[in-house]
Amino acid sequence: MLLYSILFPIISILAILWFFYRYLKQKQSLATVILWTVLWLFVILFSIFPAASERFARLFGITRGLDFIIIVVFLVLFYIIFRLYNRIDILQDEINKIVKEVAINNEITLDDEEDE
C-alpha cells in the first residue's frame, strides 16, 4: 500500500472532525460542513481506491481519472474564490455604510468651531 493511501484518509478524517467541531462551536454553517465532508470523503475514496476516479471520469466523459480529479479541484477552487469575492464585496458595502454613518454623526459645523 502506498503512503498516500494511508496518509490522505487520516488527514481527511481529521479535517472532517475539525469541520464538525467548528460547526458545533457555531463557526461554520451546516452547508459548509456538508460540502467539505463530501469533498474529503472523495479524497478518502480516491486515495484508497484510485480506480474509482476513472469510473467517475467516464461518467462525465473524461478519459483519465487524474484529469477528472484535477477538473473537480479547479471547480471547487473557483467556487471558493467566487464565494470569497462575494463575501468581500458585501463586507466592503457594510464598511462604507458604517463609515458614512460615523461621518454624519461626527460632523463638525462651522458654528461649533466658532464657539470654542
Coordinates of C-alpha atoms in Angstrom, one line a residue, residues 37-102:
T37 CA -17.3 16.5 4.3
V38 CA -18.3 15.3 0.8
L39 CA -15.1 16.6 -0.7
W40 CA -13.0 14.9 2.0
L41 CA -14.9 11.7 1.5
F42 CA -14.0 11.8 -2.1
V43 CA -10.4 12.2 -1.1
I44 CA -10.7 9.1 1.1
L45 CA -12.4 7.2 -1.7
F46 CA -9.8 8.1 -4.4
S47 CA -6.8 7.5 -2.2
I48 CA -7.9 4.1 -1.1
F49 CA -9.5 3.1 -4.5
P50 CA -7.7 5.1 -7.3
A51 CA -9.6 3.2 -10.0
A52 CA -12.8 4.8 -8.7
S53 CA -11.7 8.1 -10.2
E54 CA -11.6 6.5 -13.6
R55 CA -15.2 5.3 -13.2
F56 CA -16.3 8.8 -12.1
A57 CA -14.4 10.3 -15.1
R58 CA -16.1 8.0 -17.5
L59 CA -19.5 9.1 -16.2
F60 CA -18.6 12.7 -17.2
G61 CA -16.9 11.8 -20.5
I62 CA -13.4 12.4 -19.3
T63 CA -10.8 9.8 -20.4
R64 CA -8.5 9.7 -17.3
G65 CA -9.2 9.6 -13.6
L66 CA -6.5 12.1 -12.8
D67 CA -7.9 14.6 -15.3
F68 CA -11.3 14.2 -13.5
I69 CA -9.7 14.9 -10.1
I70 CA -7.9 18.0 -11.4
I71 CA -11.0 19.4 -13.1
V72 CA -13.0 18.9 -9.8
V73 CA -10.3 20.6 -7.8
F74 CA -10.3 23.6 -10.1
L75 CA -14.1 23.8 -10.0
V76 CA -14.0 23.7 -6.2
L77 CA -11.3 26.4 -6.1
F78 CA -13.2 28.6 -8.4
Y79 CA -16.3 28.2 -6.3
I80 CA -14.4 29.1 -3.2
I81 CA -12.9 32.2 -4.9
F82 CA -16.3 33.2 -6.1
R83 CA -17.8 32.9 -2.6
L84 CA -14.9 34.8 -1.1
Y85 CA -15.2 37.6 -3.6
N86 CA -18.9 37.9 -2.9
R87 CA -18.3 38.0 0.9
I88 CA -15.6 40.7 0.5
D89 CA -17.9 42.7 -1.7
I90 CA -20.7 42.5 1.0
L91 CA -18.2 43.5 3.7
Q92 CA -17.0 46.4 1.7
D93 CA -20.5 47.7 1.3
E94 CA -21.1 47.3 5.0
I95 CA -17.9 49.2 5.9
N96 CA -18.9 52.0 3.6
K97 CA -22.3 52.3 5.3
I98 CA -20.7 52.4 8.7
V99 CA -18.1 55.0 7.7
K100 CA -20.9 57.2 6.3
E101 CA -22.9 56.9 9.4
V102 CA -19.9 57.7 11.6

